[in-house]
Amino acid sequence: MRGSRITRLFRTRPMTHETPYEADTSRRRPTVLKALVFIVLMGLVIAGLLAAATLLRSEEGPKIAIAEPEPLAVSVIPVEYLTELDIDELFTGIAEARRTSRLGFQTGGRIERIDVRVGDRVKAGQTIARLDTRGLGAQLASSQAVVEEARSAHQLALDTADRQRQLQAQGHISQQRVDEVVSQAATAMARVDAAKAQADTIRVQIDLASITAPYDGMIVSRFADEGAIAGPGQAILELVEGGALEARIGVSARVVSELVPGDIYTLEAETGPVDAPLRSVTGVVDPSQRTVAAIFDIPETTGVPAGSIVRLKMERKLEEKGFWVPLKALASANRGMWTVYAVVGEGEDESWRAQPRLVEMVYPAGERAFVRGPLEAGDRIIVDGLQRVTPGARVVPREVQRAEAASGG
């Protein structure tokens, strides 16, 4: 038993000539070789990167030379400072007719006729349109008949009262009977007055069925034609008063004290200068326009058409240090500021550079503006070609360029 067990043990684990250490070493040898190869490769990669970095940092490495562009020829003007400025302020208004009315019928109905067209001149009181009044005419005839009937009844009541007074004087009837007859006569008279009032009401309606011109003027609009049904108050014609016009011009509050009612001022109209007396100044600031209305009377002889634009010119002295520049010399900047480009000489070779300067616009006038900013008197400002100018760009004033060309430099 024991011998057989030992035999099985030796069969299960065969004998080998390698020691345990040698066996383990043989298994680890491929892994170590792979690690050594990886380390060598990483060292080569790092060495290559360091060599490339050294080459890039070397002052003796290759460089690309970029030629600076030729200076840009520009036109310039010198800065000339002023301590005060006389300016003309223009205030705009419209020459309007004193009265304008849209005319219509008080009551509705079918339009029978319109006697005027656009552009016709009318006189005050002239009938210019009328409704069909046949229905009102029939009502008036009926009211007239009622009036006649009431008058007849009243006359009968008066005659009866006279006879009753005679009988009462003879003692045939009592005073009570006479008083009753007199009261009936008074009632009949009241019926006559009521019938007459009804007839007068219809006559008024007939009168209101026509449109009459309230003043002399011109028809400028016509909104309906014959045969149309007009509603109560519907505009049929528009009338503009003829004769003198008035100009309502909004002025700033600071010049109100300089305006004197009754004085003559020269207004600039589309037809030329117009001498117009100042009628009044409202003295109230319009909240939407922030201006005060000044009303001028424009004589009819001036020929200024209604609806045309008129302007009032006021001279004002502006005490502000600044200088004039053309509008084309300004480029927009932030927060309401503007930019101008000053030409600055740098270095011994007198190379010129464009340097931006922020300025504030004080007063615009046509094609130029009065500005203030950090520039010295005599500084040169570029006045053309700003779309091609960038901060720091090389420029050369055309005056300098021409002088060098003339001298052969």
XYZ file of C-alpha atoms in Angstrom:
409
model
C 0.000 0.000 0.000
C 2.594 2.467 0.956
C 4.840 1.580 -1.921
C 2.107 2.000 -4.459
C 1.164 5.422 -3.076
C 4.749 6.610 -3.462
C 4.814 5.280 -7.011
C 1.680 7.278 -7.935
C 3.163 10.403 -6.454
C 6.260 10.198 -8.577
C 4.127 9.532 -11.664
C 2.020 12.633 -11.034
C 4.952 14.964 -10.649
C 7.671 13.992 -13.074
C 11.195 14.844 -12.183
C 12.944 17.791 -14.018
C 16.535 18.961 -14.144
C 15.604 22.765 -13.926
C 15.550 24.458 -10.579
C 12.510 26.653 -9.627
C 14.551 29.848 -10.069
C 15.648 28.940 -13.581
C 12.090 28.161 -14.574
C 10.767 31.549 -13.350
C 13.556 33.406 -15.108
C 12.753 31.818 -18.414
C 9.171 32.964 -18.143
C 10.059 36.657 -17.286
C 12.683 37.168 -20.022
C 10.221 38.212 -22.871
C 8.494 40.801 -20.671
C 11.791 42.460 -19.752
C 12.833 42.671 -23.404
C 9.574 44.421 -24.339
C 10.022 46.970 -21.560
C 13.563 47.748 -22.708
C 12.408 48.285 -26.283
C 9.596 50.653 -25.148
C 12.010 52.698 -23.028
C 14.452 53.041 -25.940
C 11.683 54.172 -28.307
C 10.368 56.745 -25.837
C 13.873 58.102 -25.375
C 14.260 58.520 -29.120
C 10.922 60.355 -29.383
C 11.753 62.733 -26.530
C 15.195 63.396 -28.014
C 13.575 64.255 -31.357
C 11.127 66.685 -29.739
C 13.888 68.416 -27.806
C 15.947 68.769 -30.975
C 12.985 70.301 -32.823
C 12.309 72.764 -29.991
C 15.943 73.750 -29.903
C 15.939 74.331 -33.633
C 12.840 76.551 -33.430
C 14.312 78.603 -30.585
C 17.656 79.023 -32.225
C 18.376 82.517 -33.434
C 20.107 81.048 -36.436
C 16.920 79.266 -37.587
C 15.114 80.125 -40.841
C 13.015 83.391 -40.852
C 10.382 84.774 -43.279
C 10.856 88.432 -44.160
C 7.610 90.460 -44.748
C 8.012 93.794 -46.462
C 6.069 96.687 -44.892
C 3.555 98.195 -47.354
C 4.246 101.513 -48.978
C 2.888 104.590 -47.132
C -0.657 105.604 -48.093
C -0.957 109.091 -49.579
C -3.640 111.114 -47.770
C -4.985 114.658 -47.765
C -4.702 116.518 -44.475
C -5.749 119.837 -42.952
C -4.223 121.614 -39.951
C -6.156 122.077 -36.716
C -7.153 125.734 -36.226
C -8.743 126.445 -32.860
C -11.545 128.980 -32.291
C -12.697 130.225 -28.884
C -16.194 131.297 -30.009
C -18.473 130.662 -32.935
C -21.302 132.565 -34.627
C -23.869 130.031 -35.773
C -27.254 130.213 -37.489
C -29.959 128.021 -36.003
C -32.849 127.006 -38.254
C -36.286 126.239 -36.812
C -38.825 124.600 -39.099
C -42.604 124.962 -39.325
C -45.476 124.720 -41.799
C -47.496 127.507 -43.423
C -51.133 126.653 -42.777
C -54.521 128.238 -43.356
C -55.999 129.823 -40.269
C -59.173 127.767 -40.585
C -59.829 124.380 -42.140
C -63.248 122.712 -41.975
C -64.718 119.387 -43.013
C -68.295 120.099 -43.998
C -71.219 117.678 -43.801
C -74.961 117.434 -43.216
C -76.415 117.466 -39.718
C -79.082 114.973 -40.723
C -78.687 111.988 -43.002
C -80.246 111.511 -46.394
C -79.664 111.096 -50.099
C -77.391 113.714 -51.673
C -79.310 115.570 -54.356
C -76.493 117.761 -55.662
C -72.952 118.993 -54.994
C -72.255 122.260 -56.765
C -68.457 122.483 -56.323
C -65.363 120.493 -57.237
C -61.872 120.314 -55.828
C -60.061 123.583 -56.482
C -63.199 125.754 -56.663
C -63.228 128.957 -54.637
C -66.389 129.753 -52.684
C -67.776 132.732 -50.830
C -69.162 132.822 -47.316
C -72.878 131.855 -47.311
C -72.754 130.162 -50.722
C -74.792 126.932 -50.958
C -72.466 124.199 -52.182
C -74.390 120.933 -51.549
C -77.941 119.806 -50.795
C -79.880 116.710 -49.732
C -83.137 115.440 -51.226
C -85.808 117.256 -49.137
C -89.023 116.014 -50.734
C -89.958 114.110 -47.594
C -89.345 117.158 -45.439
C -91.380 119.281 -47.861
C -94.367 116.967 -47.418
C -93.989 117.144 -43.633
C -93.876 120.938 -43.825
C -97.066 121.058 -45.891
C -98.790 118.864 -43.300
C -97.581 121.109 -40.491
C -98.830 124.171 -42.330
C -102.300 122.587 -42.578
C -102.247 121.895 -38.841
C -101.370 125.524 -38.223
C -104.302 126.720 -40.343
C -106.627 124.326 -38.567
C -105.459 125.580 -35.195
C -105.943 129.169 -36.272
C -109.483 128.461 -37.396
C -110.257 126.806 -34.079
C -108.777 129.722 -32.250
C -110.813 132.211 -34.264
C -113.985 130.246 -33.543
C -113.144 130.269 -29.851
C -112.676 134.051 -29.922
C -116.030 134.608 -31.671
C -117.747 132.322 -29.181
C -116.244 134.213 -26.275
C -117.543 137.535 -27.692
C -121.094 136.175 -28.023
C -121.020 134.719 -24.512
C -119.968 138.080 -23.118
C -122.967 139.707 -24.824
C -125.329 137.119 -23.376
C -123.777 137.499 -19.981
C -124.281 141.282 -20.195
C -127.997 140.628 -20.877
C -128.118 138.328 -17.877
C -128.838 135.149 -19.837
C -125.743 133.211 -18.780
C -123.479 133.168 -15.808
C -119.930 134.425 -15.509
C -118.749 130.829 -15.191
C -119.862 130.099 -18.709
C -118.004 133.131 -20.052
C -114.790 132.090 -18.270
C -115.007 128.602 -19.769
C -115.292 129.977 -23.307
C -112.377 132.381 -22.799
C -110.242 129.456 -21.542
C -111.102 127.453 -24.624
C -109.929 130.360 -26.811
C -106.596 130.477 -24.953
C -106.169 126.713 -25.455
C -106.837 127.125 -29.158
C -104.161 129.817 -29.328
C -101.675 127.440 -27.660
C -102.456 124.831 -30.318
C -101.688 127.424 -32.995
C -98.283 128.178 -31.416
C -97.461 124.446 -31.159
C -98.366 123.865 -34.811
C -96.252 126.844 -35.883
C -93.290 125.533 -33.835
C -93.582 122.139 -35.517
C -93.588 123.812 -38.935
C -90.543 125.896 -37.969
C -88.691 122.734 -36.894
C -89.254 121.198 -40.304
C -88.093 124.410 -41.987
C -84.865 124.238 -39.945
C -84.376 120.631 -41.051
C -84.795 121.732 -44.647
C -82.214 124.473 -44.138
C -79.793 121.989 -42.541
C -80.241 119.697 -45.545
C -77.917 122.060 -47.450
C -74.253 122.944 -46.904
C -73.222 126.584 -47.051
C -69.660 127.889 -46.954
C -68.904 129.331 -43.497
C -66.139 131.583 -44.885
C -64.313 132.428 -48.086
C -61.984 129.651 -49.128
C -61.121 126.840 -51.501
C -62.467 123.304 -51.756
C -59.511 120.954 -51.302
C -61.292 117.596 -50.907
C -64.573 115.968 -51.951
C -65.567 112.717 -50.237
C -68.949 111.869 -51.860
C -70.981 112.353 -55.016
C -74.639 112.850 -55.955
C -76.963 109.950 -55.161
C -74.929 108.684 -52.205
C -76.574 108.297 -48.803
C -74.900 110.632 -46.340
C -74.932 109.880 -42.635
C -75.364 112.539 -39.956
C -72.080 114.390 -39.523
C -70.336 112.574 -42.369
C -67.674 114.714 -44.081
C -68.664 115.580 -47.644
C -66.302 118.452 -48.491
C -63.152 119.987 -47.012
C -62.795 123.761 -47.094
C -59.595 125.716 -46.461
C -59.822 129.396 -45.688
C -58.309 131.638 -48.309
C -56.301 134.788 -47.779
C -53.507 135.158 -45.237
C -51.759 132.124 -43.809
C -50.076 131.502 -40.496
C -46.819 129.683 -39.790
C -46.503 127.730 -36.558
C -42.783 127.212 -35.894
C -41.348 125.283 -32.962
C -38.354 127.090 -31.419
C -36.087 126.104 -28.547
C -36.854 127.556 -25.132
C -33.530 129.457 -24.969
C -34.455 131.741 -27.924
C -38.008 132.559 -26.760
C -36.767 135.643 -24.894
C -35.313 136.988 -28.163
C -38.677 136.896 -29.981
C -40.808 140.055 -29.738
C -44.485 139.877 -30.827
C -45.236 142.490 -33.466
C -41.703 142.559 -34.890
C -41.069 141.532 -38.496
C -38.951 138.416 -39.058
C -37.648 137.005 -42.324
C -38.753 133.439 -42.936
C -37.242 131.166 -45.558
C -40.002 129.614 -47.691
C -39.889 127.426 -50.768
C -40.806 130.470 -52.845
C -38.071 132.645 -51.290
C -37.644 134.902 -48.251
C -40.852 136.156 -46.629
C -41.236 139.042 -44.183
C -43.775 137.924 -41.582
C -44.858 139.644 -38.354
C -44.750 137.576 -35.168
C -48.291 137.351 -33.786
C -47.635 135.490 -30.538
C -45.512 132.952 -28.674
C -47.356 130.303 -26.702
C -44.735 130.072 -23.967
C -45.600 126.408 -23.369
C -43.108 123.644 -24.150
C -44.515 120.864 -26.300
C -43.698 117.642 -24.371
C -43.264 115.592 -27.546
C -41.067 118.070 -29.470
C -39.511 119.976 -26.546
C -40.152 123.228 -28.405
C -42.259 126.370 -27.939
C -44.681 127.364 -30.711
C -44.211 130.781 -32.333
C -47.056 131.913 -34.662
C -46.241 134.193 -37.618
C -48.751 135.842 -39.970
C -47.867 135.320 -43.636
C -49.421 137.963 -45.931
C -51.469 136.731 -48.876
C -49.339 138.753 -51.297
C -46.287 136.579 -50.581
C -47.727 133.721 -52.638
C -46.669 131.053 -50.134
C -48.878 127.974 -50.695
C -50.648 126.380 -47.753
C -48.839 123.325 -46.420
C -45.374 124.451 -47.515
C -42.360 124.375 -45.183
C -41.003 127.625 -43.751
C -37.909 128.161 -41.589
C -36.858 130.777 -39.078
C -33.133 131.594 -38.885
C -31.767 132.825 -35.556
C -28.145 133.911 -35.038
C -26.428 132.724 -31.866
C -22.904 133.086 -30.450
C -21.419 129.824 -29.173
C -18.605 130.286 -26.664
C -16.799 126.965 -27.053
C -13.182 126.148 -27.890
C -12.969 123.833 -30.864
C -12.163 123.525 -34.551
C -13.919 122.768 -37.833
C -13.500 119.459 -39.656
C -15.243 118.067 -42.767
C -17.868 115.431 -42.037
C -15.966 112.963 -44.219
C -13.039 113.232 -41.753
C -15.167 111.762 -38.938
C -15.636 108.090 -38.163
C -18.257 106.958 -35.659
C -17.108 105.754 -32.230
C -18.838 104.573 -29.055
C -21.081 106.576 -26.705
C -21.788 109.404 -29.121
C -18.125 110.181 -29.746
C -16.344 110.470 -33.098
C -12.875 109.567 -34.299
C -10.450 111.617 -36.380
C -7.048 110.384 -37.581
C -4.074 112.610 -36.816
C -0.888 112.278 -38.854
C 2.035 111.920 -36.426
C 5.751 111.897 -37.412
C 7.865 109.213 -35.699
C 11.584 108.513 -35.687
C 14.531 110.233 -37.312
C 13.365 109.251 -40.773
C 10.160 111.258 -40.206
C 7.891 108.330 -41.034
C 4.246 109.285 -40.660
C 1.667 107.210 -38.833
C -2.127 107.523 -38.571
C -3.170 107.817 -34.936
C -6.882 107.875 -33.906
C -8.149 110.675 -31.655
C -11.583 110.803 -30.018
C -13.499 114.061 -30.486
C -16.955 115.352 -29.508
C -19.260 117.008 -32.034
C -20.407 120.401 -30.772
C -22.309 121.745 -33.774
C -22.967 120.264 -37.244
C -23.349 122.626 -40.187
C -23.885 121.239 -43.656
C -20.797 119.360 -44.870
C -18.686 120.155 -41.804
C -18.854 120.014 -38.015
C -17.411 121.980 -35.103
C -15.675 119.538 -32.720
C -13.464 119.513 -29.659
C -10.882 116.951 -28.605
C -7.283 116.190 -27.528
C -5.444 117.745 -30.463
C -2.994 120.605 -30.590
C -3.157 123.603 -32.870
C -1.332 122.758 -36.096
C -1.875 119.007 -35.882
C -2.704 117.467 -39.219
C -5.965 115.547 -39.668
C -6.716 113.102 -42.469
C -9.751 114.245 -44.447
C -10.185 111.549 -47.089
C -9.985 107.799 -47.589
C -10.781 106.827 -43.992
C -12.012 103.438 -45.180
C -8.413 102.587 -46.083
C -6.800 103.949 -42.916
C -6.124 101.763 -39.880
C -4.617 102.810 -36.526
C -0.821 102.928 -36.802
C -0.766 102.606 -40.596
C 2.048 104.346 -42.489
C 0.793 107.398 -44.357
C 2.306 110.374 -46.099
C 0.589 113.750 -46.551
C 0.161 114.586 -50.203
C 1.674 118.013 -49.594
C 4.852 116.438 -48.284
C 4.853 113.946 -51.157
C 4.567 116.732 -53.734
C 7.288 118.776 -52.020
C 9.688 115.812 -52.067
C 8.889 115.123 -55.704
C 9.557 118.772 -56.592
C 12.894 118.755 -54.767
C 13.918 115.490 -56.401
C 14.274 113.714 -53.044
